[in-house]
């Protein structure tokens, strides 16, 4: 009985990714909060600088992975302690920010599909199912309503597609890189995901200090890599 308890504990605290030969391997288990939030519903009408655009048909999809250590470093101590992904010593690495139906060459951000319908709060069972990819209830709810509703019929469809795209990627061990740069990170992704991934289908964003912020990938409407620039 005691051995079983310790085995379960170990499985729960396994990081979202393990590493072999400098390559990240996605895991289905990850650190979980001792208690999940109960109120994480999202209403775009109550948010400043939000809008609804239900008329624009997407040209492509943008898949964004956020580098958790840089995100956490920008927060105050109190804010960092409220973010589960930041409150642990074994921080998350690349997490999913979102999958965004997008339009090439919009005249303004208002031309992008966004907040296509107001939906009910996601069930906690779905939150737990995909938490290793997007470790925050508010993030999952907001991304579904802001972006997922503009193309996908159900939250399960949206998050299952996110999981599929993430698992198709071979992710380099960025933490093991010596002084990683925009170019070295991009090159590592291209090397590990060749020949499918090509240079114009990936964009690496860093801050003014050269720290990684996010890695973006572009897909056509059939979820094949496409150029981010048209």
mmCIF file of C-alpha atoms in Angstrom:
data_model
loop_
_atom_site.group_PDB
_atom_site.id
_atom_site.type_symbol
_atom_site.label_atom_id
_atom_site.label_comp_id
_atom_site.label_asym_id
_atom_site.label_seq_id
_atom_site.Cartn_x
_atom_site.Cartn_y
_atom_site.Cartn_z
ATOM 1 C CA UNK A 1 0.000 0.000 0.000
ATOM 2 C CA UNK A 2 2.785 2.400 0.972
ATOM 3 C CA UNK A 3 4.714 1.527 -2.203
ATOM 4 C CA UNK A 4 1.624 2.294 -4.272
ATOM 5 C CA UNK A 5 1.237 5.683 -2.569
ATOM 6 C CA UNK A 6 4.829 6.661 -3.347
ATOM 7 C CA UNK A 7 4.457 5.546 -6.971
ATOM 8 C CA UNK A 8 1.358 7.715 -7.424
ATOM 9 C CA UNK A 9 3.135 10.684 -5.836
ATOM 10 C CA UNK A 10 6.094 10.337 -8.195
ATOM 11 C CA UNK A 11 3.825 10.161 -11.236
ATOM 12 C CA UNK A 12 1.955 13.305 -10.207
ATOM 13 C CA UNK A 13 5.065 15.441 -9.802
ATOM 14 C CA UNK A 14 6.788 14.388 -13.026
ATOM 15 C CA UNK A 15 7.593 17.446 -15.120
ATOM 16 C CA UNK A 16 5.660 18.165 -18.300
ATOM 17 C CA UNK A 17 8.668 17.207 -20.349
ATOM 18 C CA UNK A 18 11.674 14.963 -19.916
ATOM 19 C CA UNK A 19 14.820 15.242 -21.967
ATOM 20 C CA UNK A 20 16.855 12.723 -23.934
ATOM 21 C CA UNK A 21 19.906 13.761 -25.938
ATOM 22 C CA UNK A 22 18.844 17.388 -25.790
ATOM 23 C CA UNK A 23 15.309 16.732 -27.018
ATOM 24 C CA UNK A 24 12.144 17.403 -25.070
ATOM 25 C CA UNK A 25 9.743 14.490 -24.860
ATOM 26 C CA UNK A 26 6.147 15.353 -23.977
ATOM 27 C CA UNK A 27 4.668 13.629 -20.938
ATOM 28 C CA UNK A 28 1.038 13.060 -20.043
ATOM 29 C CA UNK A 29 1.762 13.787 -16.361
ATOM 30 C CA UNK A 30 2.958 17.037 -14.836
ATOM 31 C CA UNK A 31 2.792 18.998 -11.574
ATOM 32 C CA UNK A 32 -0.803 19.591 -10.563
ATOM 33 C CA UNK A 33 -2.114 22.202 -8.106
ATOM 34 C CA UNK A 34 -3.440 20.791 -4.822
ATOM 35 C CA UNK A 35 -6.702 22.604 -5.519
ATOM 36 C CA UNK A 36 -8.089 23.872 -8.803
ATOM 37 C CA UNK A 37 -9.830 27.215 -9.257
ATOM 38 C CA UNK A 38 -13.618 27.208 -9.117
ATOM 39 C CA UNK A 39 -14.303 30.502 -10.890
ATOM 40 C CA UNK A 40 -12.461 31.060 -14.167
ATOM 41 C CA UNK A 41 -15.225 31.995 -16.579
ATOM 42 C CA UNK A 42 -14.369 34.616 -19.216
ATOM 43 C CA UNK A 43 -16.483 37.470 -20.547
ATOM 44 C CA UNK A 44 -14.819 39.569 -23.218
ATOM 45 C CA UNK A 45 -17.348 42.383 -22.753
ATOM 46 C CA UNK A 46 -15.983 43.043 -19.282
ATOM 47 C CA UNK A 47 -12.398 43.343 -20.548
ATOM 48 C CA UNK A 48 -10.651 46.481 -21.745
ATOM 49 C CA UNK A 49 -9.168 46.344 -25.247
ATOM 50 C CA UNK A 50 -11.237 43.313 -26.276
ATOM 51 C CA UNK A 51 -13.568 43.037 -29.243
ATOM 52 C CA UNK A 52 -15.711 40.567 -31.127
ATOM 53 C CA UNK A 53 -15.211 39.754 -34.794
ATOM 54 C CA UNK A 54 -17.397 36.946 -36.071
ATOM 55 C CA UNK A 55 -17.246 37.903 -39.751
ATOM 56 C CA UNK A 56 -13.619 37.259 -40.692
ATOM 57 C CA UNK A 57 -12.775 33.846 -42.108
ATOM 58 C CA UNK A 58 -9.300 32.677 -41.060
ATOM 59 C CA UNK A 59 -6.527 32.274 -43.630
ATOM 60 C CA UNK A 60 -4.224 30.256 -41.390
ATOM 61 C CA UNK A 61 -3.578 29.191 -37.784
ATOM 62 C CA UNK A 62 -0.907 30.514 -35.478
ATOM 63 C CA UNK A 63 0.236 28.126 -32.735
ATOM 64 C CA UNK A 64 2.048 29.888 -29.898
ATOM 65 C CA UNK A 65 4.262 28.272 -27.258
ATOM 66 C CA UNK A 66 5.225 30.510 -24.343
ATOM 67 C CA UNK A 67 8.510 30.140 -22.430
ATOM 68 C CA UNK A 68 7.329 29.931 -18.831
ATOM 69 C CA UNK A 69 10.591 31.017 -17.094
ATOM 70 C CA UNK A 70 10.608 34.383 -18.895
ATOM 71 C CA UNK A 71 6.897 34.919 -18.276
ATOM 72 C CA UNK A 72 7.347 34.179 -14.572
ATOM 73 C CA UNK A 73 10.362 36.474 -14.279
ATOM 74 C CA UNK A 74 8.251 39.456 -15.392
ATOM 75 C CA UNK A 75 5.782 39.062 -12.509
ATOM 76 C CA UNK A 76 5.915 40.539 -9.037
ATOM 77 C CA UNK A 77 6.542 38.130 -6.166
ATOM 78 C CA UNK A 78 2.877 38.143 -5.176
ATOM 79 C CA UNK A 79 1.691 37.611 -8.748
ATOM 80 C CA UNK A 80 4.248 34.867 -9.292
ATOM 81 C CA UNK A 81 3.045 33.034 -6.203
ATOM 82 C CA UNK A 82 -0.497 33.083 -7.577
ATOM 83 C CA UNK A 83 0.589 31.439 -10.818
ATOM 84 C CA UNK A 84 0.982 27.710 -10.308
ATOM 85 C CA UNK A 85 3.389 27.418 -13.218
ATOM 86 C CA UNK A 86 5.655 29.964 -11.480
ATOM 87 C CA UNK A 87 5.337 28.888 -7.847
ATOM 88 C CA UNK A 88 7.322 25.676 -8.175
ATOM 89 C CA UNK A 89 11.071 25.196 -8.157
ATOM 90 C CA UNK A 90 10.716 22.858 -11.147
ATOM 91 C CA UNK A 91 9.111 25.436 -13.405
ATOM 92 C CA UNK A 92 7.324 24.531 -16.586
ATOM 93 C CA UNK A 93 9.206 25.135 -19.815
ATOM 94 C CA UNK A 94 7.417 25.734 -23.111
ATOM 95 C CA UNK A 95 3.691 25.755 -22.485
ATOM 96 C CA UNK A 96 0.901 26.363 -24.982
ATOM 97 C CA UNK A 97 -0.263 29.964 -25.105
ATOM 98 C CA UNK A 98 -2.909 29.304 -27.712
ATOM 99 C CA UNK A 99 -4.008 28.276 -31.189
ATOM 100 C CA UNK A 100 -5.288 31.314 -33.064
ATOM 101 C CA UNK A 101 -7.336 31.430 -36.268
ATOM 102 C CA UNK A 102 -5.665 34.317 -38.086
ATOM 103 C CA UNK A 103 -5.814 36.488 -41.184
ATOM 104 C CA UNK A 104 -2.909 37.437 -43.424
ATOM 105 C CA UNK A 105 -2.154 41.160 -43.664
ATOM 106 C CA UNK A 106 -4.927 42.512 -41.436
ATOM 107 C CA UNK A 107 -5.380 46.278 -41.564
ATOM 108 C CA UNK A 108 -5.622 46.282 -37.770
ATOM 109 C CA UNK A 109 -5.911 43.719 -34.923
ATOM 110 C CA UNK A 110 -9.674 44.277 -35.119
ATOM 111 C CA UNK A 111 -9.657 42.392 -38.430
ATOM 112 C CA UNK A 112 -8.662 39.177 -36.664
ATOM 113 C CA UNK A 113 -11.334 36.617 -35.691
ATOM 114 C CA UNK A 114 -11.956 36.979 -31.962
ATOM 115 C CA UNK A 115 -14.510 36.267 -29.261
ATOM 116 C CA UNK A 116 -16.939 34.627 -31.643
ATOM 117 C CA UNK A 117 -19.279 33.468 -28.909
ATOM 118 C CA UNK A 118 -19.588 33.626 -25.159
ATOM 119 C CA UNK A 119 -19.422 30.124 -23.755
ATOM 120 C CA UNK A 120 -19.945 28.537 -20.372
ATOM 121 C CA UNK A 121 -17.097 27.775 -17.986
ATOM 122 C CA UNK A 122 -15.065 24.757 -19.049
ATOM 123 C CA UNK A 123 -15.660 21.610 -16.999
ATOM 124 C CA UNK A 124 -12.912 20.821 -14.520
ATOM 125 C CA UNK A 125 -12.481 17.384 -16.112
ATOM 126 C CA UNK A 126 -11.379 19.064 -19.349
ATOM 127 C CA UNK A 127 -9.090 21.454 -17.445
ATOM 128 C CA UNK A 128 -7.339 18.520 -15.798
ATOM 129 C CA UNK A 129 -7.144 16.606 -19.069
ATOM 130 C CA UNK A 130 -5.116 19.321 -20.826
ATOM 131 C CA UNK A 131 -3.484 21.048 -17.844
ATOM 132 C CA UNK A 132 0.015 19.812 -18.702
ATOM 133 C CA UNK A 133 -0.162 21.767 -21.964
ATOM 134 C CA UNK A 134 -1.775 24.937 -20.583
ATOM 135 C CA UNK A 135 -1.244 25.045 -16.802
ATOM 136 C CA UNK A 136 -3.800 27.694 -15.876
ATOM 137 C CA UNK A 137 -7.589 27.556 -15.766
ATOM 138 C CA UNK A 138 -8.039 31.216 -16.732
ATOM 139 C CA UNK A 139 -5.694 30.820 -19.693
ATOM 140 C CA UNK A 140 -7.558 27.794 -21.016
ATOM 141 C CA UNK A 141 -10.950 29.468 -20.660
ATOM 142 C CA UNK A 142 -9.817 32.728 -22.267
ATOM 143 C CA UNK A 143 -8.043 31.036 -25.177
ATOM 144 C CA UNK A 144 -11.074 28.885 -25.926
ATOM 145 C CA UNK A 145 -13.471 31.819 -25.940
ATOM 146 C CA UNK A 146 -11.189 34.377 -27.618
ATOM 147 C CA UNK A 147 -9.841 32.097 -30.328
ATOM 148 C CA UNK A 148 -11.204 28.562 -30.254
ATOM 149 C CA UNK A 149 -14.816 29.631 -30.688
ATOM 150 C CA UNK A 150 -13.949 31.271 -34.001
ATOM 151 C CA UNK A 151 -13.298 27.932 -35.708
ATOM 152 C CA UNK A 152 -13.950 24.906 -33.521
ATOM 153 C CA UNK A 153 -17.357 23.557 -32.546
ATOM 154 C CA UNK A 154 -16.453 22.365 -29.058
ATOM 155 C CA UNK A 155 -13.723 22.947 -26.468
ATOM 156 C CA UNK A 156 -12.731 19.303 -26.776
ATOM 157 C CA UNK A 157 -12.141 19.771 -30.515
ATOM 158 C CA UNK A 158 -9.987 22.823 -29.813
ATOM 159 C CA UNK A 159 -7.810 21.364 -27.081
ATOM 160 C CA UNK A 160 -7.462 18.009 -28.817
ATOM 161 C CA UNK A 161 -6.087 19.817 -31.879
ATOM 162 C CA UNK A 162 -3.686 21.752 -29.631
ATOM 163 C CA UNK A 163 -2.509 18.492 -28.092
ATOM 164 C CA UNK A 164 -2.043 16.950 -31.529
ATOM 165 C CA UNK A 165 0.056 19.869 -32.810
ATOM 166 C CA UNK A 166 2.182 19.927 -29.672
ATOM 167 C CA UNK A 167 2.845 16.194 -29.824
ATOM 168 C CA UNK A 168 3.851 16.471 -33.489
ATOM 169 C CA UNK A 169 6.710 18.771 -32.511
ATOM 170 C CA UNK A 170 10.125 17.611 -31.383
ATOM 171 C CA UNK A 171 11.153 20.286 -28.901
ATOM 172 C CA UNK A 172 14.820 21.010 -28.154
ATOM 173 C CA UNK A 173 16.057 21.148 -24.574
ATOM 174 C CA UNK A 174 16.299 24.935 -24.393
ATOM 175 C CA UNK A 175 17.412 24.934 -20.758
ATOM 176 C CA UNK A 176 20.479 22.905 -21.726
ATOM 177 C CA UNK A 177 21.513 25.373 -24.436
ATOM 178 C CA UNK A 178 24.476 27.604 -23.652
ATOM 179 C CA UNK A 179 23.401 31.234 -24.095
ATOM 180 C CA UNK A 180 20.479 30.455 -26.405
ATOM 181 C CA UNK A 181 19.647 33.089 -28.986
ATOM 182 C CA UNK A 182 16.755 33.678 -31.343
ATOM 183 C CA UNK A 183 18.700 32.046 -34.146
ATOM 184 C CA UNK A 184 20.045 29.059 -32.197
ATOM 185 C CA UNK A 185 16.582 28.208 -30.863
ATOM 186 C CA UNK A 186 15.058 28.489 -34.333
ATOM 187 C CA UNK A 187 17.846 26.395 -35.824
ATOM 188 C CA UNK A 188 17.364 23.708 -33.190
ATOM 189 C CA UNK A 189 13.636 23.472 -33.960
ATOM 190 C CA UNK A 190 14.306 23.326 -37.699
ATOM 191 C CA UNK A 191 16.930 20.617 -37.299
ATOM 192 C CA UNK A 192 14.748 18.435 -35.096
ATOM 193 C CA UNK A 193 11.578 18.860 -37.159
ATOM 194 C CA UNK A 194 13.051 18.648 -40.664
ATOM 195 C CA UNK A 195 11.929 18.192 -43.370
ATOM 196 C CA UNK A 196 8.337 19.134 -42.475
ATOM 197 C CA UNK A 197 9.098 22.399 -40.689
ATOM 198 C CA UNK A 198 10.731 25.157 -42.744
ATOM 199 C CA UNK A 199 12.205 28.540 -41.844
ATOM 200 C CA UNK A 200 9.287 30.807 -42.736
ATOM 201 C CA UNK A 201 6.802 28.665 -40.789
ATOM 202 C CA UNK A 202 8.421 29.354 -37.417
ATOM 203 C CA UNK A 203 9.003 32.605 -35.576
ATOM 204 C CA UNK A 204 11.000 32.933 -32.338
ATOM 205 C CA UNK A 205 10.334 36.004 -30.210
ATOM 206 C CA UNK A 206 12.773 37.288 -27.594
ATOM 207 C CA UNK A 207 12.791 40.346 -25.346
ATOM 208 C CA UNK A 208 15.291 43.208 -25.287
ATOM 209 C CA UNK A 209 17.584 41.146 -23.046
ATOM 210 C CA UNK A 210 17.562 38.274 -25.518
ATOM 211 C CA UNK A 211 15.422 36.055 -23.297
ATOM 212 C CA UNK A 212 13.005 33.732 -25.036
ATOM 213 C CA UNK A 213 9.362 34.852 -24.908
ATOM 214 C CA UNK A 214 7.606 32.509 -27.305
ATOM 215 C CA UNK A 215 7.911 30.263 -30.330
ATOM 216 C CA UNK A 216 5.216 30.546 -32.993
ATOM 217 C CA UNK A 217 4.312 28.113 -35.767
ATOM 218 C CA UNK A 218 2.027 28.726 -38.732
ATOM 219 C CA UNK A 219 -0.333 26.182 -40.290
ATOM 220 C CA UNK A 220 -2.714 26.273 -43.208
ATOM 221 C CA UNK A 221 -6.381 25.351 -42.790
ATOM 222 C CA UNK A 222 -5.449 21.674 -43.183
ATOM 223 C CA UNK A 223 -2.900 22.028 -40.364
ATOM 224 C CA UNK A 224 0.119 21.675 -42.592
ATOM 225 C CA UNK A 225 3.032 24.050 -42.026
ATOM 226 C CA UNK A 226 2.718 27.241 -44.017
ATOM 227 C CA UNK A 227 4.691 30.453 -44.260
ATOM 228 C CA UNK A 228 3.840 33.026 -41.598
ATOM 229 C CA UNK A 229 4.391 35.728 -44.200
ATOM 230 C CA UNK A 230 2.167 36.144 -47.249
#
